[in-house]
Each structure stands twice: as structure tokens, then as C-alpha cells.
């Protein structure tokens, strides 16, 4: 007889590998034969930590997502040719299993070109340095490497049964990324390459459909998909391909020197609802959680360490309200309409002035959308015998073609105002005790001692191979007073593509410069007092992320490719001595990095005496206690210049708080109506581009000491540095009648109600005002009773509760609330 003991493991074995069949028709992705409405969100695993993943994915599920999308980051996984790293937050398999264990699907965008504001778009720099290589075109050396890495990833996922065809979570895979945007620049070779990509991907037999985003000529059976702020106009290139949106940009990324972009919840919801109104069935938010560019992972040049993206989950994984909640409600409504959306007969009624109604009719029932794409005028229409007012730039969703279940412009979710609190404790933090040491340059680089030499200026990628941000370019120049260039005023002039350039002549710092205002090249020119005889020129070039976008982006220069010149004046005549062909010595990296000064190990080389301020090329170290509690931790680096920060040896990224965002173009309130672009809604004008840096809890010892090490490159003052926690400070809501308002302080009790009024209150969060009409009951008292002392509360927004408020002029009645956490 076979015992249960023998059968059970077999049962589990087979049930685990039970295949899910993922396919598609022209209408939708099908899973086990069922057409699906799929809502997905991007979370890039290296932009958080494995300790954060379960919570991020759980919140995604609670937010109404069906799937998590991620790219795969080649340069992180293969830092040196055929040497692989899948440890820590590079543990792709663990990430996919976390997605699976939460019961979500996964979309695996292998690329392996990913763009993503990621260093070099995900390409390893060693690949650039292989002889004869050309990227993203019909080039054998490139294609071999691409195929090798893609195959490796597919095999790893297969080994763990992670494809849906094996019972795993992965329902879709992607090859390349937005190649259609650049294909023209590559001519016939581009077409040959994209065909090869399709064949190569197909041959890997993953058992799920492959997608190619922004690829109008995607060869069958590749599914071409859309990326952008809006994709309702998109039509796939084949009647058998469903209308899919792989990147709905939830906000935007940030460069050093730029302001904080945000995209309103209303506009984002409008874009989603519009897409589904017009036949879409798969949509992915890019990003759902943006996270952090730790270490040297940011792309560029000049992409910041934060990759918050104004996504529904903020950089630290907390709910970005109202965006998160407003979308969650939309997801619930769309899911409830899955049958009609994927099977219904579609008819559209045009009401003029960009107002349309779309009916999805099935025999069992119908669903409707009323869309108003006019950016200024609200519309009142009579639809199937009922009158509806559809605000400008909004979509009303009627799951039964009668009842308004959702309107994208009516936000009934609370706004959470996040604040930073010192040290997570009540009391003010004591200031940190610093020790320091200089980066040693005198005996070596300032005298021109390098590791290699050539009679040529090289691109930084070729010499440093991306092993460090830093590369020294050093040369000697012999000058006689009889030299034609010799004159009273002489300069050094450098045509620079160094992301940051520091110039030393005869051991002295002459100046530093970097590109500004979105440009990537600049000219450095400063007066220099040369001496007769040998002059030592030492130039330090620093990279701040390699380019990640555009045709041939990998060939763009980085570092000092020249010319480097000495300029003198002979009367009116300019005399130029070009040093570009001189003998140049090179040294990659800095001594302090080599000596691992960032590791927590104590070392006698540090001094506590006269800690200097505003001294460039300086290392600082301090110890601190982790802030109490479990809330996310940030380090406030206000006062510092530019450099790198480590917590207990973990590189938390480049910092540059001295780089201020531009002064103009900010607004606390942004009209959601009208087309969004990345510069439409911005905050943080004139402030440090990034002042706070994420310190994941898992990098900290909750008991005992922690070490913070800073390498300060341009000079700064660490005396203000302190640790803070990020938490909800106050919450506001502006909910329309007939909704249930939920208020939550993220696990903390609500401590007070600052404002509450039912009627037609005005103003915005933080400055609400009573309107001209108000319910007869005391709204503040009602809310205080329901909410104060509780972690969350919910209340029906109705005249029954708040008393009649007869607002003249037919206002839609609202409840505005501000509460303190
Ligand atoms: C897209 C690209 C993404 C990302 C995005 C901007 O073009 O596919 O990887 O770079 O732009 O955030």
C-alpha cells in the first residue's frame, strides 16, 4: 500500500510545477485560457534591499496590482567578464520568489539593455572595452555577450521553475528596450539586430510571450507595447497583439541640479482610465516603487541617488498618498469589470469637445466610461437617459453603465504629509563627534605618479573600466621663458567631458568645474602661474554615472578627452600649446578607496584633532546609534559638498547637497488638467537637489554603534549631519459625499483633528478654509470622536452624519479634514 507520507510530497512536487498557460489574443493576455485585465508595477530589486522586498510587494498587492515588473541589471550581475554576482540586493531569484510567495505575477524585462537611469543603461563597461564591439547592433561580439547573459538569466529562472509555463510567477519576458526609438540611426544593421533579438529570445523557449516595448516593427511573435505618460492612442502592430502599456511614468527621475518632479494622482489615474476606456488590458506603472541608486549604480550623467520617481510607494517604501490610494480604488473598479473589458463589444459615442462615452457590452452586462479629454471645460452630458457631469481632464467609470463608481479627478484618499524627525526619538540628537584624515595625494598623484602611461588622452571608460568614479590624468610640461606661449598671463584650458573636474598644477588646486543646466560638456579655463622648468599638471576626473539613453550612447565621451592646452598671449595674439599628445600617466581610483577607509574597522590613521571644514579630498568618520523604532532612516547631509557616504561599510550612494536645484518653475499646487510633461509640476526650487539619503534599516545595528564614513571631494562641513526618521506628520483629506473616508497615520495613533468641515471648504492641505456653506453638525467633534487615539478610522461622508449643508450653486459637497499624527 502506498502511504500518505509517500503521496503528499509527490503531490506538492507536482502541484508546484503545475504549468500556467500564458498566451494572448488581440484583446488581452490570457492566463489558462482566460482573458485578463492586468495591472502591474515596476520595482527594481537593486534599488531597495531584500529586507524591504516583502513589504514592498505586499503593499503592491494591497494597492491592487496583479504583477511586479523588473529589469535585470547586467553590469551589476557581471561586474567583470564571466564573474557573476547575485548576492544581497542582486539576488534576482530571491526577489522573484518573494513576488511568487505574495501571489503576484512577475514581468521579467531582461533587456539586457535597460536604460532605467541606471549606470550605462545596464551595460558592463568591460563590454565597451572588448575589441571590435558595437552595442545594440548586428555586431557579433556584442550579440554573443548579450546572448550569453540573457541565456544565463533565463536558465537561472528555469532552474527554479519561475516561468509560468513551469508553475512560476513570470508571465511575460522582455528582450531589448525601446529599440524602436533609435533603430533608424542604425540603418539596415538595426533591423537585422532586432530580428536577431527576436529569434534569440524565441529560441530560449521560456513558454511565455516575449514583449518588445516601443518597437513598431517588432517581428512576430514579439508583442510590441507602449511606454509614455499616456498610451491611449497606441495601436499594436498586429491584430493578434493586445493593447499593452509597459511604462506608465508615475512621475519622473531627477538629475543633480534639477527640481523634484511630481505627477498628480488625478492625471495619473486619468491616463490609466483613458487607456482602459480605449481598449487597453495590460498596464504597468514605471515606477511603482522607485527606490534608491545605491553605490555607483545611477545612470547619467548626473542622475541623483534618490530614484523616488514620485511613485505610489515612496523611496523608503511608504505609501505616497493620495496617489497610492487613488489608484488602488481605480484598480478595484477595473478588476470588477474584467469580463466586460475583455469580452465586451465596444462602441463609442462622441459628444464633441473631446467628450466620449465608451460602452463595453456583453450579454451578461455592460460597463461604461465617460471620458472628458478637454483640458479646461467640464462637461454635462445625458448618457442613456441620465445626466452626468464629467470634470475636465477626467474619466468617470460606470461598471454597470449607470452608477458612477469612480472619477479620476475626484480624490477621496487622504494626503499624507511626510516629515523627517530627528533620531526617531523625542529629544534632540546630540551632535556627532567626527574624526578625519586627508586623501593622500602629495607624494603620488600630485607628482604625476600613475600606474600606466600613454601619449594620448583616453576616455575614462577605457582606462578606469568603471572600477572607480575617479581617474587621474597627469602630465609634465617643460616651459622656458623663451617659449612662444610664455607670457604674463597664462591659463590652462581644458575641453572637458569629466562629470566633475579638479585641476592641480604644481601641487596646487587651481579650480574645479562640472557641467550645469543639463549640458554635459564644458570648457575649464583658469589663470596659472607656471614656473620656468618642469610643471606638473594633475587632473582628477570624476564620473557621476555613465549615460544610459540614446542611439550610440555608449560612445559618448567621459573623462578628459581634450584638448588640454596652455594658453598664453603674445601682444594681441593668442598662443596655444596643446598638451593632448603629451605623455599622460593614469591612475584609477583614490588611495582612501584602495585602503577601504569606508569599512567600519577602526584605524589609527584617523585624527580627532582640528577637524577641518571646507577642505576638499577629505575623509570624515563618526559613530552613531541607530534611531529608535522601525520607521525608515535617512541621513541629513546638509552642509556637505559632494562625495560618497557609507554606513557600516555599505555604500549608500553619491551625495551632492551643495548642488542646488534651479530657482524657477515650482508650484505647490499643480493643475492636473492638460497634458503632463516631466517639467510641468515641480517642487524644491533653489534647495539642495538631494539633502537626505536613505539608510536602509538592514544596514544598521539596532543596538551598539554604527559607523558613518564620508569622502568629501569638493569641501563641506559635517557638523550639521544627523540621522532622522521619515514618518507621516499630518494627513489631510478632501472627500466627496457618498464616499467612505479612511484616515490612517501609518500605524501611529491620530493625535488631533486640526480642521474639519463638510460643505464647500476651500484651500489645500495645511491651509484649508471653511466655505460658504457647512453641515449643521460639528464636523471637528465628530472626527475627533471617531479618530483621535486610533491608528485608523473611517467615516461616511454624508449629510446624515455631518448635517445638511445646502450649498447654493450646486457644489458637490465635500468633507475636508486635517489631522495630526
Ligand atoms: C524609458 C525607459 C526606462 C526609463 C524611462 C524614464 O524610455 O525605457 O528605462 O529610462 O524612460 O524613466
PDB file of N, CA, C and O and ligand atoms in Angstrom, residues 71 114-117 177-178 227 247 249 252-253 286 307 309 549, ligand 1:
ATOM      1  N   UNK A  71      13.414  45.095 -14.371  1.00  0.00           N
ATOM      2  CA  UNK A  71      14.503  44.879 -15.313  1.00  0.00           C
ATOM      3  C   UNK A  71      15.513  43.938 -14.656  1.00  0.00           C
ATOM      4  O   UNK A  71      15.443  43.674 -13.457  1.00  0.00           O
ATOM      5  N   UNK A 114      18.766  48.237 -20.508  1.00  0.00           N
ATOM      6  CA  UNK A 114      17.581  48.585 -19.726  1.00  0.00           C
ATOM      7  C   UNK A 114      17.306  50.084 -19.644  1.00  0.00           C
ATOM      8  O   UNK A 114      16.252  50.478 -19.181  1.00  0.00           O
ATOM      9  N   UNK A 115      18.251  50.912 -20.009  1.00  0.00           N
ATOM     10  CA  UNK A 115      18.086  52.369 -19.868  1.00  0.00           C
ATOM     11  C   UNK A 115      17.942  52.698 -18.374  1.00  0.00           C
ATOM     12  O   UNK A 115      18.929  52.772 -17.669  1.00  0.00           O
ATOM     13  N   UNK A 116      16.693  52.914 -17.892  1.00  0.00           N
ATOM     14  CA  UNK A 116      16.386  52.894 -16.454  1.00  0.00           C
ATOM     15  C   UNK A 116      17.159  53.883 -15.583  1.00  0.00           C
ATOM     16  O   UNK A 116      17.211  53.703 -14.364  1.00  0.00           O
ATOM     17  N   UNK A 117      17.808  54.896 -16.193  1.00  0.00           N
ATOM     18  CA  UNK A 117      18.602  55.833 -15.384  1.00  0.00           C
ATOM     19  C   UNK A 117      19.627  55.047 -14.551  1.00  0.00           C
ATOM     20  O   UNK A 117      19.995  55.419 -13.451  1.00  0.00           O
ATOM     21  N   UNK A 177      15.014  47.089 -25.255  1.00  0.00           N
ATOM     22  CA  UNK A 177      14.207  48.104 -24.599  1.00  0.00           C
ATOM     23  C   UNK A 177      14.124  49.338 -25.477  1.00  0.00           C
ATOM     24  O   UNK A 177      15.156  49.963 -25.748  1.00  0.00           O
ATOM     25  N   UNK A 178      12.942  49.651 -25.930  1.00  0.00           N
ATOM     26  CA  UNK A 178      12.691  50.861 -26.713  1.00  0.00           C
ATOM     27  C   UNK A 178      13.650  51.003 -27.892  1.00  0.00           C
ATOM     28  O   UNK A 178      14.089  52.109 -28.201  1.00  0.00           O
ATOM     29  N   UNK A 227       5.243  52.812 -24.191  1.00  0.00           N
ATOM     30  CA  UNK A 227       5.766  53.481 -22.986  1.00  0.00           C
ATOM     31  C   UNK A 227       5.439  54.967 -23.096  1.00  0.00           C
ATOM     32  O   UNK A 227       5.528  55.528 -24.184  1.00  0.00           O
ATOM     33  N   UNK A 247       5.203  50.981 -19.698  1.00  0.00           N
ATOM     34  CA  UNK A 247       5.715  52.023 -18.793  1.00  0.00           C
ATOM     35  C   UNK A 247       4.752  53.188 -18.747  1.00  0.00           C
ATOM     36  O   UNK A 247       4.723  54.013 -19.659  1.00  0.00           O
ATOM     37  N   UNK A 249       4.605  56.285 -16.788  1.00  0.00           N
ATOM     38  CA  UNK A 249       5.538  57.020 -15.914  1.00  0.00           C
ATOM     39  C   UNK A 249       4.769  57.745 -14.807  1.00  0.00           C
ATOM     40  O   UNK A 249       4.040  58.709 -15.058  1.00  0.00           O
ATOM     41  N   UNK A 252       8.775  61.301 -12.431  1.00  0.00           N
ATOM     42  CA  UNK A 252       9.970  61.365 -13.287  1.00  0.00           C
ATOM     43  C   UNK A 252      11.201  61.249 -12.405  1.00  0.00           C
ATOM     44  O   UNK A 252      11.112  61.396 -11.183  1.00  0.00           O
ATOM     45  N   UNK A 253      12.342  61.017 -13.026  1.00  0.00           N
ATOM     46  CA  UNK A 253      13.595  60.912 -12.282  1.00  0.00           C
ATOM     47  C   UNK A 253      14.223  62.287 -12.117  1.00  0.00           C
ATOM     48  O   UNK A 253      13.733  63.277 -12.648  1.00  0.00           O
ATOM     49  N   UNK A 286       5.576  52.627 -14.203  1.00  0.00           N
ATOM     50  CA  UNK A 286       7.030  52.800 -14.110  1.00  0.00           C
ATOM     51  C   UNK A 286       7.250  54.137 -13.413  1.00  0.00           C
ATOM     52  O   UNK A 286       6.972  55.167 -14.007  1.00  0.00           O
ATOM     53  N   UNK A 307      15.876  57.755  -6.332  1.00  0.00           N
ATOM     54  CA  UNK A 307      15.115  57.429  -7.545  1.00  0.00           C
ATOM     55  C   UNK A 307      13.652  57.309  -7.117  1.00  0.00           C
ATOM     56  O   UNK A 307      12.951  56.386  -7.478  1.00  0.00           O
ATOM     57  N   UNK A 309      11.002  58.978  -7.838  1.00  0.00           N
ATOM     58  CA  UNK A 309      10.147  58.976  -9.029  1.00  0.00           C
ATOM     59  C   UNK A 309       8.740  59.487  -8.770  1.00  0.00           C
ATOM     60  O   UNK A 309       7.887  59.450  -9.629  1.00  0.00           O
ATOM     61  N   UNK A 549      21.054  56.568 -22.221  1.00  0.00           N
ATOM     62  CA  UNK A 549      19.995  56.645 -23.238  1.00  0.00           C
ATOM     63  C   UNK A 549      20.471  57.274 -24.537  1.00  0.00           C
ATOM     64  O   UNK A 549      21.294  58.192 -24.518  1.00  0.00           O
TER      65      UNK A 549
HETATM   66  C1  LIG B   1      12.094  54.920 -20.777  1.00  0.00           C
HETATM   67  C2  LIG B   1      12.984  53.744 -20.497  1.00  0.00           C
HETATM   68  C3  LIG B   1      13.083  53.463 -18.998  1.00  0.00           C
HETATM   69  C4  LIG B   1      13.353  54.734 -18.258  1.00  0.00           C
HETATM   70  C5  LIG B   1      12.298  55.760 -18.596  1.00  0.00           C
HETATM   71  C6  LIG B   1      12.485  57.092 -17.925  1.00  0.00           C
HETATM   72  O1  LIG B   1      12.357  55.441 -22.014  1.00  0.00           O
HETATM   73  O2  LIG B   1      12.514  52.598 -21.153  1.00  0.00           O
HETATM   74  O3  LIG B   1      14.077  52.524 -18.775  1.00  0.00           O
HETATM   75  O4  LIG B   1      14.606  55.202 -18.608  1.00  0.00           O
HETATM   76  O5  LIG B   1      12.318  56.023 -19.949  1.00  0.00           O
HETATM   77  O6  LIG B   1      12.462  56.952 -16.565  1.00  0.00           O
END
